[in-house]
Amino acid sequence: MTSTKPYCIAKRTVWDAYKLVKANRGAAGIDDETITMFEQNLSGNLYKLWNRMSSGSYLPPPVKQVGIPQAKGGFRKLGILTVADRIAQTVVKLCIEPILDPLFHPDFYGYRPGRSAKRAIAIIRQRCWQYDWVVEFDIKGAFDHIDHGLLMKAVRTHIREDWILLYVERWLTAPFEAEDGTRVLRQSGTPQEGVVSPLLMNLFMHYAFDYWMKRDYPQCPFARYADDAVVHCRSQKP
C-alpha cells in the first residue's frame, strides 16, 4: 500500500520522541499545556502531530519567552516550547544526531551523547601540565546570534531529507512571544532551550571554530563545551 503522505516519518519515532520528552518533563509553552494535559488524549495528539509532520503542514507555534533573574543582576531570557513542539523537535533530533555527531571533534564535549563537562575539565587539567599558556573564551549570546543562512548551509551539507530541512528552517524563524503577549520576529539565533538547538549550535561551531582550529592551528589542542573553550598553547606568540 502506497502512503499518501509526501514525507516518510515513522510513527515509532514519534512515540520514542514522546517518551524522551516525558522523561525530561519541562514547563508548558504558550498554550499552557503540560505533559499531563497532553497525555489526556495521547494517541490523538501524537497522531495529529505525526499526520501534520508527514504532510508538511506542521507549523511550529511561537516560543514562549520568559525572563529568569541572574545572580549578577538583570534577566536571562529563556525560550519555552510547547509539549507538541518539543516532541516534533525530538523526532528530528533522533534522525539527525546519528549523522552529525560522528563529524564532531573528539575534544568537543557539550550536548553530546556519552560526554560531559567533567570529561572536558579532566582533559584540560591534564594538558595544563604539558602547555604553559591557555586561551579561554565564552561567546556571549552565541545561541541568540547564530546566522541562519550559514547554519542552514551547514545543515544542507549533511542532511538530505526535505522534511527535516523544512522544519529546521521553520523552527529558526518561529517568533518569540513575550510575557505581555507581544510577538518578536527572529532574524538570527535559535532558542537555547529548544530540543534541536544544541545540536544545531554544535554543527555551527564545528565549522566556525573546530574545523578552523584543526586546519590553521593543529599544534594547539583544545577542549570545547558548547560556546566556550580552552585552547592550550606553547607560548604567547600566535
JSON list of C-alpha atoms in Angstrom, two decimals:
[
{"chain": "A", "resi": 1, "resn": "MET", "atom": "CA", "xyz": [0.00, 0.00, 0.00]},
{"chain": "A", "resi": 2, "resn": "THR", "atom": "CA", "xyz": [1.44, 3.36, -1.04]},
{"chain": "A", "resi": 3, "resn": "SER", "atom": "CA", "xyz": [1.35, 6.15, 1.53]},
{"chain": "A", "resi": 4, "resn": "THR", "atom": "CA", "xyz": [-0.34, 9.39, 0.50]},
{"chain": "A", "resi": 5, "resn": "LYS", "atom": "CA", "xyz": [1.99, 11.38, 2.74]},
{"chain": "A", "resi": 6, "resn": "PRO", "atom": "CA", "xyz": [4.79, 13.29, 0.98]},
{"chain": "A", "resi": 7, "resn": "TYR", "atom": "CA", "xyz": [7.23, 12.63, 3.84]},
{"chain": "A", "resi": 8, "resn": "CYS", "atom": "CA", "xyz": [8.01, 9.26, 5.36]},
{"chain": "A", "resi": 9, "resn": "ILE", "atom": "CA", "xyz": [8.18, 9.65, 9.14]},
{"chain": "A", "resi": 10, "resn": "ALA", "atom": "CA", "xyz": [7.86, 6.51, 11.24]},
{"chain": "A", "resi": 11, "resn": "LYS", "atom": "CA", "xyz": [5.13, 6.59, 13.88]},
{"chain": "A", "resi": 12, "resn": "ARG", "atom": "CA", "xyz": [7.53, 4.70, 16.13]},
{"chain": "A", "resi": 13, "resn": "THR", "atom": "CA", "xyz": [9.93, 7.66, 16.00]},
{"chain": "A", "resi": 14, "resn": "VAL", "atom": "CA", "xyz": [7.17, 9.99, 17.16]},
{"chain": "A", "resi": 15, "resn": "TRP", "atom": "CA", "xyz": [6.39, 7.60, 20.02]},
{"chain": "A", "resi": 16, "resn": "ASP", "atom": "CA", "xyz": [10.06, 7.38, 21.04]},
{"chain": "A", "resi": 17, "resn": "ALA", "atom": "CA", "xyz": [10.28, 11.17, 20.92]},
{"chain": "A", "resi": 18, "resn": "TYR", "atom": "CA", "xyz": [7.26, 11.49, 23.20]},
{"chain": "A", "resi": 19, "resn": "LYS", "atom": "CA", "xyz": [8.84, 9.16, 25.77]},
{"chain": "A", "resi": 20, "resn": "LEU", "atom": "CA", "xyz": [12.01, 11.25, 25.83]},
{"chain": "A", "resi": 21, "resn": "VAL", "atom": "CA", "xyz": [10.04, 14.46, 26.27]},
{"chain": "A", "resi": 22, "resn": "LYS", "atom": "CA", "xyz": [8.00, 12.91, 29.06]},
{"chain": "A", "resi": 23, "resn": "ALA", "atom": "CA", "xyz": [11.18, 11.81, 30.85]},
{"chain": "A", "resi": 24, "resn": "ASN", "atom": "CA", "xyz": [12.67, 15.31, 30.60]},
{"chain": "A", "resi": 25, "resn": "ARG", "atom": "CA", "xyz": [9.43, 16.94, 31.79]},
{"chain": "A", "resi": 26, "resn": "GLY", "atom": "CA", "xyz": [9.65, 20.74, 31.37]},
{"chain": "A", "resi": 27, "resn": "ALA", "atom": "CA", "xyz": [7.30, 23.70, 31.61]},
{"chain": "A", "resi": 28, "resn": "ALA", "atom": "CA", "xyz": [4.31, 24.45, 29.40]},
{"chain": "A", "resi": 29, "resn": "GLY", "atom": "CA", "xyz": [4.67, 26.66, 26.34]},
{"chain": "A", "resi": 30, "resn": "ILE", "atom": "CA", "xyz": [2.38, 29.41, 25.04]},
{"chain": "A", "resi": 31, "resn": "ASP", "atom": "CA", "xyz": [-0.63, 27.06, 25.03]},
{"chain": "A", "resi": 32, "resn": "ASP", "atom": "CA", "xyz": [-0.20, 26.36, 28.78]},
{"chain": "A", "resi": 33, "resn": "GLU", "atom": "CA", "xyz": [-0.48, 22.63, 28.04]},
{"chain": "A", "resi": 34, "resn": "THR", "atom": "CA", "xyz": [1.51, 20.42, 30.41]},
{"chain": "A", "resi": 35, "resn": "ILE", "atom": "CA", "xyz": [2.67, 16.90, 29.60]},
{"chain": "A", "resi": 36, "resn": "THR", "atom": "CA", "xyz": [-0.13, 15.60, 31.85]},
{"chain": "A", "resi": 37, "resn": "MET", "atom": "CA", "xyz": [-2.72, 17.53, 29.85]},
{"chain": "A", "resi": 38, "resn": "PHE", "atom": "CA", "xyz": [-1.16, 16.34, 26.57]},
{"chain": "A", "resi": 39, "resn": "GLU", "atom": "CA", "xyz": [-1.49, 12.74, 27.76]},
{"chain": "A", "resi": 40, "resn": "GLN", "atom": "CA", "xyz": [-5.24, 13.07, 28.34]},
{"chain": "A", "resi": 41, "resn": "ASN", "atom": "CA", "xyz": [-5.61, 12.48, 24.60]},
{"chain": "A", "resi": 42, "resn": "LEU", "atom": "CA", "xyz": [-2.22, 10.93, 23.98]},
{"chain": "A", "resi": 43, "resn": "SER", "atom": "CA", "xyz": [-2.97, 8.78, 20.93]},
{"chain": "A", "resi": 44, "resn": "GLY", "atom": "CA", "xyz": [-4.96, 11.57, 19.27]},
{"chain": "A", "resi": 45, "resn": "ASN", "atom": "CA", "xyz": [-2.32, 14.22, 19.92]},
{"chain": "A", "resi": 46, "resn": "LEU", "atom": "CA", "xyz": [0.54, 12.03, 18.73]},
{"chain": "A", "resi": 47, "resn": "TYR", "atom": "CA", "xyz": [-1.38, 11.03, 15.60]},
{"chain": "A", "resi": 48, "resn": "LYS", "atom": "CA", "xyz": [-2.19, 14.67, 14.82]},
{"chain": "A", "resi": 49, "resn": "LEU", "atom": "CA", "xyz": [1.45, 15.61, 15.20]},
{"chain": "A", "resi": 50, "resn": "TRP", "atom": "CA", "xyz": [2.64, 12.71, 13.03]},
{"chain": "A", "resi": 51, "resn": "ASN", "atom": "CA", "xyz": [-0.01, 13.48, 10.41]},
{"chain": "A", "resi": 52, "resn": "ARG", "atom": "CA", "xyz": [0.95, 17.13, 10.15]},
{"chain": "A", "resi": 53, "resn": "MET", "atom": "CA", "xyz": [4.68, 16.46, 10.08]},
{"chain": "A", "resi": 54, "resn": "SER", "atom": "CA", "xyz": [4.28, 13.75, 7.43]},
{"chain": "A", "resi": 55, "resn": "SER", "atom": "CA", "xyz": [2.15, 16.00, 5.24]},
{"chain": "A", "resi": 56, "resn": "GLY", "atom": "CA", "xyz": [4.45, 19.00, 5.53]},
{"chain": "A", "resi": 57, "resn": "SER", "atom": "CA", "xyz": [1.75, 21.12, 7.18]},
{"chain": "A", "resi": 58, "resn": "TYR", "atom": "CA", "xyz": [3.23, 21.28, 10.69]},
{"chain": "A", "resi": 59, "resn": "LEU", "atom": "CA", "xyz": [3.82, 24.91, 11.69]},
{"chain": "A", "resi": 60, "resn": "PRO", "atom": "CA", "xyz": [5.75, 25.45, 14.92]},
{"chain": "A", "resi": 61, "resn": "PRO", "atom": "CA", "xyz": [3.94, 27.74, 17.37]},
{"chain": "A", "resi": 62, "resn": "PRO", "atom": "CA", "xyz": [5.67, 30.82, 18.79]},
{"chain": "A", "resi": 63, "resn": "VAL", "atom": "CA", "xyz": [8.23, 30.23, 21.52]},
{"chain": "A", "resi": 64, "resn": "LYS", "atom": "CA", "xyz": [7.23, 31.42, 24.98]},
{"chain": "A", "resi": 65, "resn": "GLN", "atom": "CA", "xyz": [9.84, 33.87, 26.24]},
{"chain": "A", "resi": 66, "resn": "VAL", "atom": "CA", "xyz": [10.34, 34.20, 29.99]},
{"chain": "A", "resi": 67, "resn": "GLY", "atom": "CA", "xyz": [12.91, 36.13, 32.00]},
{"chain": "A", "resi": 68, "resn": "ILE", "atom": "CA", "xyz": [14.95, 34.40, 34.69]},
{"chain": "A", "resi": 69, "resn": "PRO", "atom": "CA", "xyz": [16.72, 36.66, 37.26]},
{"chain": "A", "resi": 70, "resn": "GLN", "atom": "CA", "xyz": [20.52, 36.35, 37.20]},
{"chain": "A", "resi": 71, "resn": "ALA", "atom": "CA", "xyz": [22.79, 36.45, 40.24]},
{"chain": "A", "resi": 72, "resn": "LYS", "atom": "CA", "xyz": [24.71, 39.43, 38.83]},
{"chain": "A", "resi": 73, "resn": "GLY", "atom": "CA", "xyz": [21.54, 41.35, 38.04]},
{"chain": "A", "resi": 74, "resn": "GLY", "atom": "CA", "xyz": [19.32, 41.56, 35.02]},
{"chain": "A", "resi": 75, "resn": "PHE", "atom": "CA", "xyz": [17.40, 38.73, 33.39]},
{"chain": "A", "resi": 76, "resn": "ARG", "atom": "CA", "xyz": [18.27, 35.84, 31.16]},
{"chain": "A", "resi": 77, "resn": "LYS", "atom": "CA", "xyz": [15.63, 35.20, 28.52]},
{"chain": "A", "resi": 78, "resn": "LEU", "atom": "CA", "xyz": [14.57, 31.59, 28.06]},
{"chain": "A", "resi": 79, "resn": "GLY", "atom": "CA", "xyz": [12.56, 30.14, 25.19]},
{"chain": "A", "resi": 80, "resn": "ILE", "atom": "CA", "xyz": [9.97, 27.57, 26.26]},
{"chain": "A", "resi": 81, "resn": "LEU", "atom": "CA", "xyz": [8.46, 25.28, 23.61]},
{"chain": "A", "resi": 82, "resn": "THR", "atom": "CA", "xyz": [5.05, 23.65, 23.72]},
{"chain": "A", "resi": 83, "resn": "VAL", "atom": "CA", "xyz": [4.92, 19.94, 24.54]},
{"chain": "A", "resi": 84, "resn": "ALA", "atom": "CA", "xyz": [3.96, 19.06, 20.96]},
{"chain": "A", "resi": 85, "resn": "ASP", "atom": "CA", "xyz": [6.78, 21.15, 19.53]},
{"chain": "A", "resi": 86, "resn": "ARG", "atom": "CA", "xyz": [9.30, 19.53, 21.87]},
{"chain": "A", "resi": 87, "resn": "ILE", "atom": "CA", "xyz": [8.17, 16.15, 20.58]},
{"chain": "A", "resi": 88, "resn": "ALA", "atom": "CA", "xyz": [8.43, 17.34, 16.96]},
{"chain": "A", "resi": 89, "resn": "GLN", "atom": "CA", "xyz": [11.95, 18.65, 17.54]},
{"chain": "A", "resi": 90, "resn": "THR", "atom": "CA", "xyz": [12.92, 15.41, 19.26]},
{"chain": "A", "resi": 91, "resn": "VAL", "atom": "CA", "xyz": [11.75, 13.49, 16.19]},
{"chain": "A", "resi": 92, "resn": "VAL", "atom": "CA", "xyz": [14.20, 15.49, 14.08]},
{"chain": "A", "resi": 93, "resn": "LYS", "atom": "CA", "xyz": [16.97, 15.17, 16.66]},
{"chain": "A", "resi": 94, "resn": "LEU", "atom": "CA", "xyz": [16.61, 11.38, 16.67]},
{"chain": "A", "resi": 95, "resn": "CYS", "atom": "CA", "xyz": [17.00, 11.38, 12.90]},
{"chain": "A", "resi": 96, "resn": "ILE", "atom": "CA", "xyz": [19.97, 13.74, 12.51]},
{"chain": "A", "resi": 97, "resn": "GLU", "atom": "CA", "xyz": [22.07, 13.20, 15.63]},
{"chain": "A", "resi": 98, "resn": "PRO", "atom": "CA", "xyz": [23.47, 9.83, 14.41]},
{"chain": "A", "resi": 99, "resn": "ILE", "atom": "CA", "xyz": [24.52, 11.61, 11.19]},
{"chain": "A", "resi": 100, "resn": "LEU", "atom": "CA", "xyz": [26.02, 14.76, 12.70]},
{"chain": "A", "resi": 101, "resn": "ASP", "atom": "CA", "xyz": [27.64, 13.60, 15.93]},
{"chain": "A", "resi": 102, "resn": "PRO", "atom": "CA", "xyz": [30.36, 11.45, 14.25]},
{"chain": "A", "resi": 103, "resn": "LEU", "atom": "CA", "xyz": [31.52, 14.59, 12.40]},
{"chain": "A", "resi": 104, "resn": "PHE", "atom": "CA", "xyz": [32.41, 16.45, 15.57]},
{"chain": "A", "resi": 105, "resn": "HIS", "atom": "CA", "xyz": [35.87, 16.92, 17.03]},
{"chain": "A", "resi": 106, "resn": "PRO", "atom": "CA", "xyz": [36.85, 14.36, 19.72]},
{"chain": "A", "resi": 107, "resn": "ASP", "atom": "CA", "xyz": [37.61, 17.20, 22.17]},
{"chain": "A", "resi": 108, "resn": "PHE", "atom": "CA", "xyz": [34.17, 18.74, 21.89]},
{"chain": "A", "resi": 109, "resn": "TYR", "atom": "CA", "xyz": [32.11, 17.76, 24.94]},
{"chain": "A", "resi": 110, "resn": "GLY", "atom": "CA", "xyz": [28.90, 19.81, 25.04]},
{"chain": "A", "resi": 111, "resn": "TYR", "atom": "CA", "xyz": [25.45, 18.36, 24.37]},
{"chain": "A", "resi": 112, "resn": "ARG", "atom": "CA", "xyz": [26.83, 15.08, 23.05]},
{"chain": "A", "resi": 113, "resn": "PRO", "atom": "CA", "xyz": [25.88, 11.51, 23.95]},
{"chain": "A", "resi": 114, "resn": "GLY", "atom": "CA", "xyz": [28.26, 9.98, 26.48]},
{"chain": "A", "resi": 115, "resn": "ARG", "atom": "CA", "xyz": [30.21, 13.21, 27.05]},
{"chain": "A", "resi": 116, "resn": "SER", "atom": "CA", "xyz": [30.13, 15.75, 29.86]},
{"chain": "A", "resi": 117, "resn": "ALA", "atom": "CA", "xyz": [31.69, 18.87, 31.33]},
{"chain": "A", "resi": 118, "resn": "LYS", "atom": "CA", "xyz": [33.60, 16.68, 33.80]},
{"chain": "A", "resi": 119, "resn": "ARG", "atom": "CA", "xyz": [35.40, 14.93, 30.95]},
{"chain": "A", "resi": 120, "resn": "ALA", "atom": "CA", "xyz": [36.27, 18.30, 29.43]},
{"chain": "A", "resi": 121, "resn": "ILE", "atom": "CA", "xyz": [37.69, 19.54, 32.74]},
{"chain": "A", "resi": 122, "resn": "ALA", "atom": "CA", "xyz": [39.73, 16.36, 33.13]},
{"chain": "A", "resi": 123, "resn": "ILE", "atom": "CA", "xyz": [41.42, 16.71, 29.74]},
{"chain": "A", "resi": 124, "resn": "ILE", "atom": "CA", "xyz": [42.04, 20.43, 30.31]},
{"chain": "A", "resi": 125, "resn": "ARG", "atom": "CA", "xyz": [43.70, 19.71, 33.64]},
{"chain": "A", "resi": 126, "resn": "GLN", "atom": "CA", "xyz": [45.91, 17.05, 32.06]},
{"chain": "A", "resi": 127, "resn": "ARG", "atom": "CA", "xyz": [47.05, 19.38, 29.28]},
{"chain": "A", "resi": 128, "resn": "CYS", "atom": "CA", "xyz": [47.79, 22.22, 31.69]},
{"chain": "A", "resi": 129, "resn": "TRP", "atom": "CA", "xyz": [50.81, 20.18, 32.80]},
{"chain": "A", "resi": 130, "resn": "GLN", "atom": "CA", "xyz": [52.01, 19.97, 29.20]},
{"chain": "A", "resi": 131, "resn": "TYR", "atom": "CA", "xyz": [51.38, 23.52, 27.94]},
{"chain": "A", "resi": 132, "resn": "ASP", "atom": "CA", "xyz": [52.36, 26.80, 29.60]},
{"chain": "A", "resi": 133, "resn": "TRP", "atom": "CA", "xyz": [49.63, 29.04, 28.17]},
{"chain": "A", "resi": 134, "resn": "VAL", "atom": "CA", "xyz": [45.90, 28.85, 27.59]},
{"chain": "A", "resi": 135, "resn": "VAL", "atom": "CA", "xyz": [43.38, 30.97, 25.72]},
{"chain": "A", "resi": 136, "resn": "GLU", "atom": "CA", "xyz": [39.88, 30.77, 27.18]},
{"chain": "A", "resi": 137, "resn": "PHE", "atom": "CA", "xyz": [36.71, 32.17, 25.65]},
{"chain": "A", "resi": 138, "resn": "ASP", "atom": "CA", "xyz": [32.97, 32.17, 26.18]},
{"chain": "A", "resi": 139, "resn": "ILE", "atom": "CA", "xyz": [30.88, 33.54, 23.32]},
{"chain": "A", "resi": 140, "resn": "LYS", "atom": "CA", "xyz": [28.29, 35.94, 24.70]},
{"chain": "A", "resi": 141, "resn": "GLY", "atom": "CA", "xyz": [24.81, 35.27, 23.34]},
{"chain": "A", "resi": 142, "resn": "ALA", "atom": "CA", "xyz": [26.03, 32.57, 20.96]},
{"chain": "A", "resi": 143, "resn": "PHE", "atom": "CA", "xyz": [22.64, 30.88, 20.67]},
{"chain": "A", "resi": 144, "resn": "ASP", "atom": "CA", "xyz": [20.96, 34.24, 20.10]},
{"chain": "A", "resi": 145, "resn": "HIS", "atom": "CA", "xyz": [23.15, 35.35, 17.22]},
{"chain": "A", "resi": 146, "resn": "ILE", "atom": "CA", "xyz": [23.72, 32.31, 15.00]},
{"chain": "A", "resi": 147, "resn": "ASP", "atom": "CA", "xyz": [23.45, 33.35, 11.36]},
{"chain": "A", "resi": 148, "resn": "HIS", "atom": "CA", "xyz": [20.52, 31.44, 9.87]},
{"chain": "A", "resi": 149, "resn": "GLY", "atom": "CA", "xyz": [21.93, 31.42, 6.36]},
{"chain": "A", "resi": 150, "resn": "LEU", "atom": "CA", "xyz": [25.28, 29.97, 7.39]},
{"chain": "A", "resi": 151, "resn": "LEU", "atom": "CA", "xyz": [23.63, 27.48, 9.71]},
{"chain": "A", "resi": 152, "resn": "MET", "atom": "CA", "xyz": [21.28, 26.17, 7.03]},
{"chain": "A", "resi": 153, "resn": "LYS", "atom": "CA", "xyz": [24.22, 25.90, 4.63]},
{"chain": "A", "resi": 154, "resn": "ALA", "atom": "CA", "xyz": [25.91, 23.61, 7.13]},
{"chain": "A", "resi": 155, "resn": "VAL", "atom": "CA", "xyz": [22.73, 21.60, 7.70]},
{"chain": "A", "resi": 156, "resn": "ARG", "atom": "CA", "xyz": [22.16, 21.11, 3.98]},
{"chain": "A", "resi": 157, "resn": "THR", "atom": "CA", "xyz": [25.74, 19.88, 3.59]},
{"chain": "A", "resi": 158, "resn": "HIS", "atom": "CA", "xyz": [24.96, 16.81, 5.68]},
{"chain": "A", "resi": 159, "resn": "ILE", "atom": "CA", "xyz": [21.17, 16.39, 5.72]},
{"chain": "A", "resi": 160, "resn": "ARG", "atom": "CA", "xyz": [19.27, 15.49, 2.56]},
{"chain": "A", "resi": 161, "resn": "GLU", "atom": "CA", "xyz": [15.73, 14.82, 3.82]},
{"chain": "A", "resi": 162, "resn": "ASP", "atom": "CA", "xyz": [13.47, 17.65, 2.63]},
{"chain": "A", "resi": 163, "resn": "TRP", "atom": "CA", "xyz": [11.12, 17.43, 5.60]},
{"chain": "A", "resi": 164, "resn": "ILE", "atom": "CA", "xyz": [13.96, 17.90, 8.08]},
{"chain": "A", "resi": 165, "resn": "LEU", "atom": "CA", "xyz": [15.28, 20.95, 6.23]},
{"chain": "A", "resi": 166, "resn": "LEU", "atom": "CA", "xyz": [11.73, 22.33, 6.04]},
{"chain": "A", "resi": 167, "resn": "TYR", "atom": "CA", "xyz": [11.11, 22.08, 9.77]},
{"chain": "A", "resi": 168, "resn": "VAL", "atom": "CA", "xyz": [14.56, 23.26, 10.85]},
{"chain": "A", "resi": 169, "resn": "GLU", "atom": "CA", "xyz": [14.01, 26.44, 8.83]},
{"chain": "A", "resi": 170, "resn": "ARG", "atom": "CA", "xyz": [10.56, 26.90, 10.36]},
{"chain": "A", "resi": 171, "resn": "TRP", "atom": "CA", "xyz": [11.93, 26.46, 13.89]},
{"chain": "A", "resi": 172, "resn": "LEU", "atom": "CA", "xyz": [14.66, 29.00, 13.26]},
{"chain": "A", "resi": 173, "resn": "THR", "atom": "CA", "xyz": [12.13, 31.66, 12.26]},
{"chain": "A", "resi": 174, "resn": "ALA", "atom": "CA", "xyz": [9.31, 30.85, 14.73]},
{"chain": "A", "resi": 175, "resn": "PRO", "atom": "CA", "xyz": [8.71, 34.11, 16.67]},
{"chain": "A", "resi": 176, "resn": "PHE", "atom": "CA", "xyz": [9.07, 34.66, 20.38]},
{"chain": "A", "resi": 177, "resn": "GLU", "atom": "CA", "xyz": [6.01, 35.54, 22.41]},
{"chain": "A", "resi": 178, "resn": "ALA", "atom": "CA", "xyz": [6.80, 37.80, 25.37]},
{"chain": "A", "resi": 179, "resn": "GLU", "atom": "CA", "xyz": [5.04, 37.59, 28.71]},
{"chain": "A", "resi": 180, "resn": "ASP", "atom": "CA", "xyz": [2.80, 40.53, 27.75]},
{"chain": "A", "resi": 181, "resn": "GLY", "atom": "CA", "xyz": [1.63, 38.70, 24.62]},
{"chain": "A", "resi": 182, "resn": "THR", "atom": "CA", "xyz": [3.65, 40.67, 22.08]},
{"chain": "A", "resi": 183, "resn": "ARG", "atom": "CA", "xyz": [5.45, 38.68, 19.41]},
{"chain": "A", "resi": 184, "resn": "VAL", "atom": "CA", "xyz": [9.03, 39.26, 18.35]},
{"chain": "A", "resi": 185, "resn": "LEU", "atom": "CA", "xyz": [10.24, 38.16, 14.92]},
{"chain": "A", "resi": 186, "resn": "ARG", "atom": "CA", "xyz": [13.58, 36.37, 14.79]},
{"chain": "A", "resi": 187, "resn": "GLN", "atom": "CA", "xyz": [16.22, 37.13, 12.18]},
{"chain": "A", "resi": 188, "resn": "SER", "atom": "CA", "xyz": [19.01, 35.12, 13.81]},
{"chain": "A", "resi": 189, "resn": "GLY", "atom": "CA", "xyz": [19.66, 32.67, 16.60]},
{"chain": "A", "resi": 190, "resn": "THR", "atom": "CA", "xyz": [17.96, 29.57, 17.94]},
{"chain": "A", "resi": 191, "resn": "PRO", "atom": "CA", "xyz": [16.44, 29.19, 21.45]},
{"chain": "A", "resi": 192, "resn": "GLN", "atom": "CA", "xyz": [18.99, 27.52, 23.72]},
{"chain": "A", "resi": 193, "resn": "GLU", "atom": "CA", "xyz": [16.22, 25.56, 25.44]},
{"chain": "A", "resi": 194, "resn": "GLY", "atom": "CA", "xyz": [14.96, 24.09, 22.16]},
{"chain": "A", "resi": 195, "resn": "VAL", "atom": "CA", "xyz": [15.45, 20.36, 21.76]},
{"chain": "A", "resi": 196, "resn": "VAL", "atom": "CA", "xyz": [17.24, 20.59, 18.43]},
{"chain": "A", "resi": 197, "resn": "SER", "atom": "CA", "xyz": [19.01, 23.91, 19.15]},
{"chain": "A", "resi": 198, "resn": "PRO", "atom": "CA", "xyz": [22.10, 22.48, 20.93]},
{"chain": "A", "resi": 199, "resn": "LEU", "atom": "CA", "xyz": [22.72, 20.10, 18.02]},
{"chain": "A", "resi": 200, "resn": "LEU", "atom": "CA", "xyz": [22.43, 22.98, 15.55]},
{"chain": "A", "resi": 201, "resn": "MET", "atom": "CA", "xyz": [24.85, 25.01, 17.67]},
{"chain": "A", "resi": 202, "resn": "ASN", "atom": "CA", "xyz": [27.24, 22.06, 17.67]},
{"chain": "A", "resi": 203, "resn": "LEU", "atom": "CA", "xyz": [27.18, 21.92, 13.89]},
{"chain": "A", "resi": 204, "resn": "PHE", "atom": "CA", "xyz": [27.69, 25.67, 13.57]},
{"chain": "A", "resi": 205, "resn": "MET", "atom": "CA", "xyz": [30.67, 25.65, 15.95]},
{"chain": "A", "resi": 206, "resn": "HIS", "atom": "CA", "xyz": [32.07, 22.58, 14.19]},
{"chain": "A", "resi": 207, "resn": "TYR", "atom": "CA", "xyz": [32.72, 24.78, 11.17]},
{"chain": "A", "resi": 208, "resn": "ALA", "atom": "CA", "xyz": [33.16, 28.17, 12.86]},
{"chain": "A", "resi": 209, "resn": "PHE", "atom": "CA", "xyz": [35.78, 27.01, 15.38]},
{"chain": "A", "resi": 210, "resn": "ASP", "atom": "CA", "xyz": [36.72, 23.32, 15.48]},
{"chain": "A", "resi": 211, "resn": "TYR", "atom": "CA", "xyz": [37.39, 22.92, 11.76]},
{"chain": "A", "resi": 212, "resn": "TRP", "atom": "CA", "xyz": [39.24, 26.24, 11.67]},
{"chain": "A", "resi": 213, "resn": "MET", "atom": "CA", "xyz": [41.46, 25.23, 14.60]},
{"chain": "A", "resi": 214, "resn": "LYS", "atom": "CA", "xyz": [42.23, 21.84, 13.06]},
{"chain": "A", "resi": 215, "resn": "ARG", "atom": "CA", "xyz": [43.17, 23.48, 9.76]},
{"chain": "A", "resi": 216, "resn": "ASP", "atom": "CA", "xyz": [45.12, 26.56, 10.94]},
{"chain": "A", "resi": 217, "resn": "TYR", "atom": "CA", "xyz": [46.34, 25.70, 14.45]},
{"chain": "A", "resi": 218, "resn": "PRO", "atom": "CA", "xyz": [46.75, 21.93, 14.66]},
{"chain": "A", "resi": 219, "resn": "GLN", "atom": "CA", "xyz": [49.57, 22.40, 17.20]},
{"chain": "A", "resi": 220, "resn": "CYS", "atom": "CA", "xyz": [47.14, 23.87, 19.74]},
{"chain": "A", "resi": 221, "resn": "PRO", "atom": "CA", "xyz": [44.83, 21.28, 21.32]},
{"chain": "A", "resi": 222, "resn": "PHE", "atom": "CA", "xyz": [41.57, 22.50, 22.80]},
{"chain": "A", "resi": 223, "resn": "ALA", "atom": "CA", "xyz": [38.56, 21.33, 24.73]},
{"chain": "A", "resi": 224, "resn": "ARG", "atom": "CA", "xyz": [35.22, 22.92, 23.93]},
{"chain": "A", "resi": 225, "resn": "TYR", "atom": "CA", "xyz": [31.86, 22.74, 25.65]},
{"chain": "A", "resi": 226, "resn": "ALA", "atom": "CA", "xyz": [29.15, 24.34, 23.51]},
{"chain": "A", "resi": 227, "resn": "ASP", "atom": "CA", "xyz": [30.12, 28.01, 23.08]},
{"chain": "A", "resi": 228, "resn": "ASP", "atom": "CA", "xyz": [33.10, 28.17, 25.46]},
{"chain": "A", "resi": 229, "resn": "ALA", "atom": "CA", "xyz": [36.52, 26.57, 25.17]},
{"chain": "A", "resi": 230, "resn": "VAL", "atom": "CA", "xyz": [40.07, 26.37, 26.46]},
{"chain": "A", "resi": 231, "resn": "VAL", "atom": "CA", "xyz": [42.91, 26.34, 23.93]},
{"chain": "A", "resi": 232, "resn": "HIS", "atom": "CA", "xyz": [46.39, 25.21, 25.02]},
{"chain": "A", "resi": 233, "resn": "CYS", "atom": "CA", "xyz": [49.46, 26.99, 23.63]},
{"chain": "A", "resi": 234, "resn": "ARG", "atom": "CA", "xyz": [53.24, 26.62, 23.92]},
{"chain": "A", "resi": 235, "resn": "SER", "atom": "CA", "xyz": [53.83, 30.37, 24.04]},
{"chain": "A", "resi": 236, "resn": "GLN", "atom": "CA", "xyz": [52.11, 33.76, 23.77]},
{"chain": "A", "resi": 237, "resn": "LYS", "atom": "CA", "xyz": [53.15, 34.07, 20.14]},
{"chain": "A", "resi": 238, "resn": "PRO", "atom": "CA", "xyz": [50.36, 33.43, 17.60]}
]
